[in-house]
Short mmCIF file of C-alpha atoms and ligand atoms in Angstrom, two decimals:
data_model
loop_
_atom_site.label_atom_id
_atom_site.label_comp_id
_atom_site.label_asym_id
_atom_site.label_seq_id
_atom_site.Cartn_x
_atom_site.Cartn_y
_atom_site.Cartn_z
CA MET J 934 -8.41 31.24 22.96
CA SER J 935 -4.71 31.85 23.58
CA VAL J 936 -2.47 33.52 21.01
CA ILE J 937 0.69 31.79 19.74
CA SER J 938 1.58 34.20 16.96
CA ALA J 939 -0.28 36.68 14.72
CA GLY J 940 -3.19 34.73 13.25
CA ILE J 941 -2.44 31.55 15.15
CA ARG J 942 -4.31 30.73 18.32
CA TYR J 943 -5.34 27.62 20.21
CA LEU J 944 -8.07 26.51 22.53
CA ASP J 945 -8.53 23.94 25.25
CA LEU J 946 -10.99 21.19 24.29
CA GLU J 947 -11.39 20.36 27.99
CA PHE J 948 -11.37 16.66 27.22
CA LEU J 949 -13.78 14.80 29.56
CA GLY J 950 -14.01 18.02 31.56
CA VAL J 951 -10.25 18.11 32.23
CA LYS J 952 -8.32 21.21 31.26
CA GLY J 953 -4.93 21.09 29.57
CA VAL J 954 -5.10 17.64 27.93
CA ILE J 955 -6.19 18.20 24.30
CA ALA J 956 -5.54 21.44 22.39
CA ALA J 957 -6.85 22.43 18.96
CA ALA J 958 -5.00 25.07 16.93
CA VAL J 959 -6.86 27.76 15.02
CA ILE J 960 -5.33 29.38 11.93
CA GLU J 961 -6.96 32.71 11.02
CA GLY J 962 -6.98 33.97 7.45
CA ALA J 963 -8.77 36.57 5.37
CA SER J 964 -11.28 34.00 4.13
CA GLY J 965 -12.07 32.18 7.39
CA ILE J 966 -10.34 29.83 9.78
CA ALA J 967 -8.72 26.42 9.74
CA ILE J 968 -8.53 24.00 12.65
CA VAL J 969 -5.56 21.70 13.20
CA ASP J 970 -6.87 18.49 14.82
CA PRO J 971 -10.42 19.37 15.92
CA GLY J 972 -10.42 16.63 18.60
CA PRO J 973 -13.08 14.08 19.47
CA THR J 974 -16.81 14.55 19.00
CA THR J 975 -17.27 14.60 22.79
CA SER J 976 -15.32 17.90 22.78
CA LEU J 977 -17.25 19.54 19.93
CA ALA J 978 -19.24 21.74 22.34
CA ALA J 979 -15.96 23.06 23.83
CA LEU J 980 -14.61 23.73 20.32
CA LYS J 981 -17.77 25.63 19.44
CA LYS J 982 -17.67 27.64 22.66
CA GLY J 983 -13.96 28.45 22.33
CA LEU J 984 -14.51 29.73 18.79
CA LEU J 985 -17.57 31.75 19.84
CA ASP J 986 -15.56 33.47 22.60
CA ALA J 987 -13.15 34.62 19.89
CA GLY J 988 -15.95 35.81 17.59
CA TYR J 989 -16.11 32.78 15.29
CA GLU J 990 -18.65 30.07 14.64
CA LEU J 991 -18.21 26.52 13.41
CA GLY J 992 -19.51 27.77 10.03
CA ASP J 993 -16.35 29.91 9.66
CA ILE J 994 -14.21 26.78 9.42
CA ARG J 995 -12.88 26.44 5.86
CA ALA J 996 -10.37 23.66 6.43
CA VAL J 997 -9.47 20.92 8.90
CA LEU J 998 -5.80 19.91 8.97
CA LEU J 999 -5.30 16.47 10.49
CA THR J 1000 -1.88 15.44 11.78
CA HIS J 1001 -3.22 11.88 12.07
CA ILE J 1002 -6.53 10.10 12.46
CA HIS J 1003 -6.46 8.88 16.06
CA LEU J 1004 -9.75 9.58 17.85
CA ASP J 1005 -8.41 12.28 20.16
CA HIS J 1006 -7.27 14.28 17.10
CA ALA J 1007 -9.68 13.54 14.27
CA GLY J 1008 -12.89 12.15 15.81
CA ALA J 1009 -15.10 15.21 15.21
CA THR J 1010 -14.05 15.73 11.58
CA GLY J 1011 -16.88 13.77 9.93
CA THR J 1012 -19.48 15.44 12.16
CA LEU J 1013 -18.14 18.89 11.19
CA VAL J 1014 -18.12 18.06 7.48
CA ARG J 1015 -21.65 16.65 7.63
CA GLN J 1016 -22.81 19.97 9.12
CA TYR J 1017 -20.59 22.16 6.90
CA PRO J 1018 -19.97 20.27 3.63
CA ASP J 1019 -17.65 22.95 2.20
CA ILE J 1020 -14.90 22.19 4.77
CA ARG J 1021 -11.73 20.83 3.11
CA VAL J 1022 -9.97 18.08 5.07
CA PHE J 1023 -6.20 17.63 4.71
CA VAL J 1024 -4.89 14.21 5.76
CA HIS J 1025 -2.09 11.81 4.81
CA GLU J 1026 -3.09 9.45 1.99
CA ARG J 1027 -2.83 6.42 4.31
CA GLY J 1028 -5.27 8.06 6.72
CA ALA J 1029 -7.68 9.28 4.05
CA ARG J 1030 -9.15 5.84 3.30
CA HIS J 1031 -9.88 5.26 6.99
CA MET J 1032 -11.53 8.67 7.28
CA ALA J 1033 -13.74 7.76 4.30
CA ASP J 1034 -14.56 4.35 5.80
CA PRO J 1035 -13.74 4.36 9.53
CA ALA J 1036 -15.11 0.84 10.30
CA LYS J 1037 -11.64 -0.69 10.83
CA LEU J 1038 -10.41 2.29 12.85
CA ILE J 1039 -13.48 2.09 15.09
CA ASP J 1040 -13.02 -1.69 15.48
CA SER J 1041 -9.43 -1.41 16.64
CA ALA J 1042 -10.22 1.51 18.95
CA THR J 1043 -13.11 -0.49 20.44
CA ARG J 1044 -10.64 -3.27 21.27
CA LEU J 1045 -8.60 -0.73 23.27
CA TYR J 1046 -11.41 1.21 24.96
CA GLY J 1047 -14.45 -1.10 24.98
CA ALA J 1048 -17.90 -0.05 23.71
CA GLU J 1049 -18.70 1.94 26.85
CA GLY J 1050 -15.37 3.77 26.71
CA MET J 1051 -15.86 4.54 23.03
CA SER J 1052 -19.11 6.42 23.54
CA ARG J 1053 -18.13 8.02 26.86
CA MET J 1054 -14.67 9.21 25.77
CA TRP J 1055 -14.95 9.76 22.03
CA GLY J 1056 -18.56 9.83 20.80
CA GLU J 1057 -19.50 9.27 17.15
CA PHE J 1058 -16.90 8.99 14.39
CA LEU J 1059 -18.64 9.77 11.10
CA PRO J 1060 -17.05 9.11 7.70
CA VAL J 1061 -15.71 12.01 5.63
CA PRO J 1062 -16.71 11.93 1.93
CA ALA J 1063 -13.66 11.31 -0.29
CA ALA J 1064 -14.52 14.43 -2.29
CA SER J 1065 -14.03 16.58 0.83
CA MET J 1066 -10.48 15.34 1.41
CA GLN J 1067 -7.12 16.37 0.04
CA ALA J 1068 -4.73 13.44 0.45
CA LEU J 1069 -1.13 14.37 1.38
CA THR J 1070 2.13 12.48 1.04
CA GLY J 1071 4.49 15.06 2.57
CA GLY J 1072 6.56 17.66 0.76
CA GLU J 1073 3.58 19.75 -0.34
CA ARG J 1074 3.08 23.44 0.24
CA ILE J 1075 -0.61 24.13 0.82
CA ASP J 1076 -2.64 27.32 0.97
CA VAL J 1077 -4.90 27.46 4.01
CA CYS J 1078 -7.13 30.52 4.36
CA GLY J 1079 -4.50 32.57 2.51
CA ARG J 1080 -1.52 31.29 4.57
CA ALA J 1081 1.23 29.05 3.18
CA LEU J 1082 1.96 25.85 5.12
CA ASP J 1083 4.57 23.19 4.39
CA VAL J 1084 3.68 19.54 4.92
CA ALA J 1085 6.14 16.89 6.12
CA TYR J 1086 5.54 13.15 6.42
CA THR J 1087 6.38 12.35 10.05
CA PRO J 1088 5.63 8.69 10.89
CA GLY J 1089 6.81 6.87 14.03
CA HIS J 1090 3.86 7.50 16.35
CA ALA J 1091 1.46 6.64 13.51
CA SER J 1092 2.35 5.46 10.01
CA HIS J 1093 0.09 8.14 8.49
CA HIS J 1094 1.26 11.09 10.62
CA VAL J 1095 2.05 14.45 8.97
CA SER J 1096 3.18 17.78 10.42
CA TYR J 1097 2.51 21.31 9.16
CA LEU J 1098 4.80 24.35 9.25
CA ASP J 1099 3.27 27.82 9.02
CA GLN J 1100 5.68 29.74 6.80
CA ALA J 1101 4.98 33.21 8.21
CA SER J 1102 5.37 32.41 11.91
CA GLY J 1103 7.56 29.30 11.94
CA VAL J 1104 5.03 27.51 14.16
CA ALA J 1105 5.08 23.75 13.51
CA PHE J 1106 1.92 21.76 14.20
CA VAL J 1107 3.32 18.39 15.16
CA GLY J 1108 0.39 16.40 16.58
CA ASP J 1109 1.91 13.58 18.65
CA VAL J 1110 5.22 13.03 16.81
CA ALA J 1111 6.97 15.50 19.14
CA GLY J 1112 5.48 13.71 22.17
CA GLY J 1113 3.39 15.33 24.88
CA ARG J 1114 4.10 17.94 27.55
CA LEU J 1115 1.43 19.08 30.00
CA GLY J 1116 0.82 21.61 32.77
CA ARG J 1117 3.87 23.22 34.33
CA ALA J 1118 6.06 20.22 33.57
CA THR J 1119 8.85 20.35 31.00
CA PHE J 1120 8.95 16.55 30.85
CA VAL J 1121 8.43 15.29 27.28
CA MET J 1122 6.39 12.07 27.29
CA THR J 1123 6.33 9.45 24.56
CA PRO J 1124 2.84 8.47 23.36
CA THR J 1125 3.29 4.95 21.95
CA PRO J 1126 -0.14 3.39 21.29
CA PRO J 1127 -0.49 0.42 18.91
CA PRO J 1128 -0.27 -0.45 16.08
CA ASP J 1129 2.38 1.61 14.22
CA ILE J 1130 5.17 2.45 16.71
CA ASP J 1131 8.58 2.45 14.99
CA LEU J 1132 11.47 4.04 16.87
CA ALA J 1133 13.92 4.32 13.95
CA VAL J 1134 11.32 5.93 11.70
CA TRP J 1135 10.26 8.19 14.58
CA GLN J 1136 13.83 9.46 14.97
CA GLN J 1137 13.93 10.27 11.24
CA SER J 1138 10.75 12.30 11.71
CA ILE J 1139 12.34 14.17 14.63
CA ASP J 1140 15.29 15.00 12.33
CA ARG J 1141 12.83 16.21 9.68
CA LEU J 1142 11.19 18.54 12.21
CA LEU J 1143 14.61 19.85 13.31
CA ALA J 1144 15.49 20.59 9.67
CA TRP J 1145 12.47 22.90 9.51
CA GLN J 1146 14.05 25.03 12.25
CA PRO J 1147 10.62 25.91 13.64
CA THR J 1148 10.23 28.76 16.13
CA THR J 1149 7.60 26.87 18.16
CA LEU J 1150 6.35 23.30 18.40
CA PHE J 1151 2.59 23.09 18.80
CA LEU J 1152 1.61 19.83 20.51
CA THR J 1153 -1.90 18.43 20.70
CA HIS J 1154 -1.04 17.44 24.30
CA PHE J 1155 -0.79 20.33 25.17
CA GLY J 1156 -0.28 23.54 23.21
CA PRO J 1157 2.95 25.38 22.37
CA SER J 1158 5.97 23.81 24.07
CA PRO J 1159 7.78 26.29 26.35
CA LEU J 1160 11.06 24.55 25.45
CA ALA J 1161 13.14 25.61 22.46
CA PRO J 1162 12.27 23.17 19.65
CA ALA J 1163 15.79 21.68 19.52
CA ASP J 1164 15.78 21.10 23.31
CA HIS J 1165 12.27 19.66 23.23
CA LEU J 1166 13.11 17.26 20.40
CA GLY J 1167 16.44 16.39 22.01
CA GLU J 1168 14.65 15.35 25.18
CA LEU J 1169 12.19 13.28 23.15
CA SER J 1170 15.04 11.55 21.30
CA ALA J 1171 16.64 10.63 24.61
CA ARG J 1172 13.42 9.46 26.25
CA LEU J 1173 12.09 7.22 23.45
CA PRO J 1174 14.74 4.48 23.83
CA ARG J 1175 14.59 4.78 27.64
CA VAL J 1176 10.82 4.19 27.75
CA ALA J 1177 11.11 1.46 25.11
CA ALA J 1178 13.61 -0.26 27.42
CA PHE J 1179 11.07 -0.09 30.29
CA ALA J 1180 8.66 -1.99 28.04
CA LYS J 1181 11.30 -4.55 27.07
CA ASP J 1182 12.16 -5.15 30.75
CA ALA J 1183 8.47 -5.55 31.60
CA MET J 1184 8.10 -8.08 28.75
CA ALA J 1185 10.99 -10.11 30.18
CA LEU J 1186 9.86 -9.96 33.82
CA GLY J 1187 6.05 -10.19 33.63
CA ALA J 1188 4.38 -13.61 33.58
CA ASP J 1189 1.52 -12.39 31.39
CA ASP J 1190 0.32 -9.20 29.66
CA GLU J 1191 -1.53 -8.01 32.74
CA ALA J 1192 1.58 -8.33 34.90
CA ARG J 1193 3.73 -6.69 32.21
CA ILE J 1194 1.39 -3.70 32.00
CA VAL J 1195 1.53 -3.26 35.80
CA LEU J 1196 5.35 -3.36 35.75
CA PHE J 1197 5.54 -0.83 32.91
CA ARG J 1198 2.92 1.46 34.45
CA ASP J 1199 4.71 1.47 37.83
CA GLU J 1200 8.00 2.32 36.12
CA MET J 1201 6.36 5.15 34.14
CA ARG J 1202 4.69 6.52 37.27
CA ARG J 1203 8.06 6.53 39.06
CA GLU J 1204 9.64 8.27 36.07
CA LEU J 1205 6.96 10.98 36.01
CA ARG J 1206 7.08 11.49 39.78
CA ARG J 1207 10.80 12.25 39.52
CA HIS J 1208 9.84 15.25 37.35
CA MET J 1209 6.44 16.60 38.48
CA SER J 1210 3.52 16.73 40.93
CA ASP J 1211 0.86 14.01 41.25
CA ALA J 1212 -1.75 16.25 39.61
CA ASP J 1213 0.43 16.87 36.55
CA ALA J 1214 1.28 13.16 36.35
CA ASP J 1215 -2.45 12.31 36.27
CA GLY J 1216 -2.88 14.55 33.21
CA TYR J 1217 -0.08 12.72 31.39
CA GLU J 1218 -1.71 9.40 32.10
CA LEU J 1219 -5.09 10.62 30.79
CA ALA J 1220 -3.56 11.97 27.57
CA MET J 1221 -1.31 8.96 27.01
CA PRO J 1222 -2.67 5.90 28.88
CA PHE J 1223 0.28 3.76 29.99
CA ASP J 1224 -1.38 0.42 29.19
CA HIS J 1225 -1.74 1.55 25.56
CA CYS J 1226 1.83 2.89 25.58
CA PHE J 1227 3.00 -0.55 26.71
CA SER J 1228 0.94 -2.40 24.08
CA GLY J 1229 2.37 -0.25 21.29
CA LEU J 1230 5.95 -0.80 22.43
CA GLN J 1231 5.41 -4.54 22.99
CA ARG J 1232 4.14 -4.82 19.43
CA TYR J 1233 7.16 -2.87 18.22
CA TRP J 1234 9.60 -5.21 20.02
CA GLN J 1235 7.78 -8.30 18.75
CA LYS J 1236 8.07 -7.00 15.17
CA GLN J 1237 11.80 -6.38 15.73
CA SER J 1238 12.55 -9.96 16.78
ZN1 LIG S 1599 -2.95 12.19 20.73
#
C-alpha cells in the first residue's frame, strides 16, 4: 500500500491484471480500517493481498464508504458484508435501495457489458442487507474508525454520488466526480457513462469540492492527484464542455449510433494522444470506455432538447 497521509493509504486493485486503473483507499483507525470504494468482486483477491502486505485482513474492515454504486467502485461490497456481517456500509440514500436489491443495476450494466463481460470484468454483485447500511444525503459528519469525515452530495457523474473529506488530513475521496487521471499523465478525463450525466449539476459538485479546500483529491482512477486540487478541478471544468461538444458533433455527423461512437472515440483518442503516450492512453480507455462515455453524453443531450 502507498501512504497519502498519516492513517490514509491506498492500494492498486490491479483491475483485470492491469496496474494503475482502480484504486481503493484505506482509512486506518484505532478500532480497525475502513475502505473507500472496495472495487469489483473480480479484484477482491488483490484487495485481500494488498491489505495482508500492510498487516491487515479483510476481517479488520469495520466500514465501507461508497462514493457511488457503479460496479468498478461498489461491486465487492455485498460479498464482503456476507463474509463479515458487522461491516457498516455508507452510501447515498438513492444508491442504498439498489445495493439492497441490485437487480435493476445488474440489468442495466448487462446491457452495457453483455453477460460474458459482466462475469469476466465484474464478477458477482451480491445485495447488502438494509440493516448494514447507513443512508447519506450529504452534509453529515460521520465517525469512521475514530476519524471524522464530512460528507457532500456530489452528483453529475451519478445522481447518487457522494464525496468524503477526512477532517484531519484534508484528503477528499471523490470517486469519479473529479474525473480520472492515470499513469504519468496530468490529463483529467471525464467519465460520462449513462444514465445520470448532468453537466450543470456536475459543475455545482465541482464548486462544492472547491469549497472544502481539500489538500488532496483521491480519485478511484487513479489515486491521489499530483495536481493541486484547484488546478485539477479547473481542468475538469474546462474539459467537460469540450468533451460534451465532441459528443454533440458526433451525434450530428454520424448516420447511426455505431458511426457516432466511432467518431467520438476517434476524437477522444486524438485528444488523449495530444497529452500522453499510447500506453497511458490505453489505461484511460480501460478505466473510462469511450463508447460508454458517448452513450452517457448522448443521453444528456437528448434530455436537454
Ligand atoms: Zn469509476
